[in-house]
Amino acid sequence: MSSRVNVSGNELGDRIRKLRTAKGYSLRKLAPLVGVGFSYLSKVENGRLDFGGAPSESLIHRLADVLDADEEELLLLAHHVPQTIAQQIFDHPNLFRVLARCNDQQLKMIERQAHDCAK
């Protein structure tokens, strides 16, 4: 289970298209492999879902499996917070409250420092 967040753009559709074409799949070939119609998959790639939302977590999971993609990345691009990240938020609420108050410049600095620590 994940929480929903609001992000802009069609990064998910662009990423799925890139992964799909890298695998040499057409929409018609990929769609049955993930259990949806090709027209629905086209709408996902083009950011034109009828209900204006994001595809389900189960579809994202299937896409990640078939396309050998990072499931957490696709979930985030689909406006879902992966359970692993949600758990960190619940385990460290004070940290995330502080982060939520940071401006973009501060967050970029923190992100660079976090990447340095992970090396």
mmCIF file of C-alpha atoms in Angstrom:
data_model
loop_
_atom_site.group_PDB
_atom_site.id
_atom_site.type_symbol
_atom_site.label_atom_id
_atom_site.label_comp_id
_atom_site.label_asym_id
_atom_site.label_seq_id
_atom_site.Cartn_x
_atom_site.Cartn_y
_atom_site.Cartn_z
ATOM 1 C CA MET A 1 0.000 0.000 0.000
ATOM 2 C CA SER A 2 1.233 3.510 -0.730
ATOM 3 C CA SER A 3 0.134 7.060 -0.272
ATOM 4 C CA ARG A 4 -0.606 9.344 -3.194
ATOM 5 C CA VAL A 5 1.329 12.533 -3.892
ATOM 6 C CA ASN A 6 0.905 15.161 -6.554
ATOM 7 C CA VAL A 7 3.660 15.617 -9.128
ATOM 8 C CA SER A 8 3.435 17.373 -12.444
ATOM 9 C CA GLY A 9 4.292 16.403 -15.988
ATOM 10 C CA ASN A 10 4.223 13.061 -17.701
ATOM 11 C CA GLU A 11 7.535 11.696 -16.492
ATOM 12 C CA LEU A 12 5.955 8.264 -15.962
ATOM 13 C CA GLY A 13 4.714 7.980 -19.537
ATOM 14 C CA ASP A 14 8.010 9.200 -20.933
ATOM 15 C CA ARG A 15 9.937 6.715 -18.780
ATOM 16 C CA ILE A 16 7.697 3.783 -19.712
ATOM 17 C CA ARG A 17 8.000 4.647 -23.407
ATOM 18 C CA LYS A 18 11.780 4.794 -23.127
ATOM 19 C CA LEU A 19 11.946 1.465 -21.286
ATOM 20 C CA ARG A 20 9.497 -0.147 -23.727
ATOM 21 C CA THR A 21 11.360 0.961 -26.830
ATOM 22 C CA ALA A 22 14.704 -0.045 -25.303
ATOM 23 C CA LYS A 23 13.275 -3.565 -24.964
ATOM 24 C CA GLY A 24 12.012 -3.455 -28.556
ATOM 25 C CA TYR A 25 8.355 -3.764 -27.515
ATOM 26 C CA SER A 26 5.482 -2.142 -29.345
ATOM 27 C CA LEU A 27 2.441 -1.060 -27.353
ATOM 28 C CA ARG A 28 0.600 -4.061 -28.787
ATOM 29 C CA LYS A 29 3.344 -6.449 -27.646
ATOM 30 C CA LEU A 30 3.778 -4.990 -24.143
ATOM 31 C CA ALA A 31 0.107 -4.547 -23.270
ATOM 32 C CA PRO A 32 -0.812 -8.258 -22.949
ATOM 33 C CA LEU A 33 2.398 -8.926 -21.027
ATOM 34 C CA VAL A 34 1.186 -6.546 -18.293
ATOM 35 C CA GLY A 35 -2.518 -7.399 -18.577
ATOM 36 C CA VAL A 36 -3.986 -4.254 -20.122
ATOM 37 C CA GLY A 37 -5.179 -3.174 -23.544
ATOM 38 C CA PHE A 38 -2.736 -1.380 -25.828
ATOM 39 C CA SER A 39 -4.985 1.685 -25.976
ATOM 40 C CA TYR A 40 -4.896 1.982 -22.173
ATOM 41 C CA LEU A 41 -1.110 1.671 -22.213
ATOM 42 C CA SER A 42 -0.981 4.372 -24.878
ATOM 43 C CA LYS A 43 -3.019 6.638 -22.615
ATOM 44 C CA VAL A 44 -0.582 5.972 -19.754
ATOM 45 C CA GLU A 45 2.397 6.847 -21.958
ATOM 46 C CA ASN A 46 0.725 10.000 -23.227
ATOM 47 C CA GLY A 47 -0.643 11.141 -19.849
ATOM 48 C CA ARG A 48 -4.224 10.928 -21.072
ATOM 49 C CA LEU A 49 -5.953 8.598 -18.642
ATOM 50 C CA ASP A 50 -9.695 9.228 -18.672
ATOM 51 C CA PHE A 51 -9.892 9.788 -14.928
ATOM 52 C CA GLY A 52 -6.851 12.085 -14.888
ATOM 53 C CA GLY A 53 -5.027 9.921 -12.382
ATOM 54 C CA ALA A 54 -2.190 7.482 -12.419
ATOM 55 C CA PRO A 55 -2.158 3.787 -13.221
ATOM 56 C CA SER A 56 -2.618 1.356 -10.342
ATOM 57 C CA GLU A 57 0.232 0.133 -8.223
ATOM 58 C CA SER A 58 -0.349 -3.404 -9.507
ATOM 59 C CA LEU A 59 0.120 -2.247 -13.115
ATOM 60 C CA ILE A 60 3.251 -0.350 -12.123
ATOM 61 C CA HIS A 61 4.569 -3.528 -10.495
ATOM 62 C CA ARG A 62 3.892 -5.566 -13.649
ATOM 63 C CA LEU A 63 5.501 -2.904 -15.860
ATOM 64 C CA ALA A 64 8.585 -2.844 -13.655
ATOM 65 C CA ASP A 65 8.844 -6.635 -13.831
ATOM 66 C CA VAL A 66 8.404 -6.914 -17.592
ATOM 67 C CA LEU A 67 10.589 -3.894 -18.411
ATOM 68 C CA ASP A 68 13.285 -4.735 -15.841
ATOM 69 C CA ALA A 69 12.749 -1.285 -14.325
ATOM 70 C CA ASP A 70 13.149 0.186 -10.845
ATOM 71 C CA GLU A 71 9.711 -0.271 -9.282
ATOM 72 C CA GLU A 72 10.226 2.495 -6.700
ATOM 73 C CA GLU A 73 11.126 4.940 -9.466
ATOM 74 C CA LEU A 74 8.012 4.056 -11.479
ATOM 75 C CA LEU A 75 5.774 4.221 -8.403
ATOM 76 C CA LEU A 76 7.052 7.702 -7.595
ATOM 77 C CA LEU A 77 6.602 8.814 -11.199
ATOM 78 C CA ALA A 78 3.040 7.429 -11.002
ATOM 79 C CA HIS A 79 2.361 9.646 -7.978
ATOM 80 C CA HIS A 80 2.534 6.792 -5.458
ATOM 81 C CA VAL A 81 4.817 6.674 -2.438
ATOM 82 C CA PRO A 82 6.412 3.224 -2.257
ATOM 83 C CA GLN A 83 5.899 1.397 1.025
ATOM 84 C CA THR A 84 9.628 1.425 1.783
ATOM 85 C CA ILE A 85 9.697 5.223 1.614
ATOM 86 C CA ALA A 86 6.409 5.620 3.488
ATOM 87 C CA GLN A 87 7.811 3.451 6.292
ATOM 88 C CA GLN A 88 10.850 5.728 6.588
ATOM 89 C CA ILE A 89 8.513 8.723 6.885
ATOM 90 C CA PHE A 90 6.547 6.997 9.657
ATOM 91 C CA ASP A 91 9.746 5.884 11.413
ATOM 92 C CA HIS A 92 11.298 9.385 11.295
ATOM 93 C CA PRO A 93 8.404 11.871 11.318
ATOM 94 C CA ASN A 94 10.399 14.743 12.842
ATOM 95 C CA LEU A 95 13.025 14.523 10.111
ATOM 96 C CA PHE A 96 10.405 14.623 7.373
ATOM 97 C CA ARG A 97 8.560 17.522 9.005
ATOM 98 C CA VAL A 98 11.820 19.488 8.934
ATOM 99 C CA LEU A 99 12.462 18.496 5.308
ATOM 100 C CA ALA A 100 8.945 19.596 4.357
ATOM 101 C CA ARG A 101 9.758 23.113 5.582
ATOM 102 C CA CYS A 102 12.925 23.418 3.480
ATOM 103 C CA ASN A 103 13.004 25.442 0.286
ATOM 104 C CA ASP A 104 14.272 23.981 -3.000
ATOM 105 C CA GLN A 105 17.812 25.309 -2.530
ATOM 106 C CA GLN A 106 18.063 23.783 0.936
ATOM 107 C CA LEU A 107 16.686 20.465 -0.295
ATOM 108 C CA LYS A 108 19.215 20.340 -3.141
ATOM 109 C CA MET A 109 22.026 20.907 -0.654
ATOM 110 C CA ILE A 110 20.696 18.148 1.616
ATOM 111 C CA GLU A 111 20.336 15.829 -1.369
ATOM 112 C CA ARG A 112 23.983 16.418 -2.400
ATOM 113 C CA GLN A 113 25.134 15.728 1.142
ATOM 114 C CA ALA A 114 23.043 12.556 1.324
ATOM 115 C CA HIS A 115 24.533 11.335 -1.962
ATOM 116 C CA ASP A 116 28.030 12.010 -0.611
ATOM 117 C CA CYS A 117 27.230 9.973 2.517
ATOM 118 C CA ALA A 118 25.969 7.077 0.387
ATOM 119 C CA LYS A 119 29.249 6.817 -1.526
#
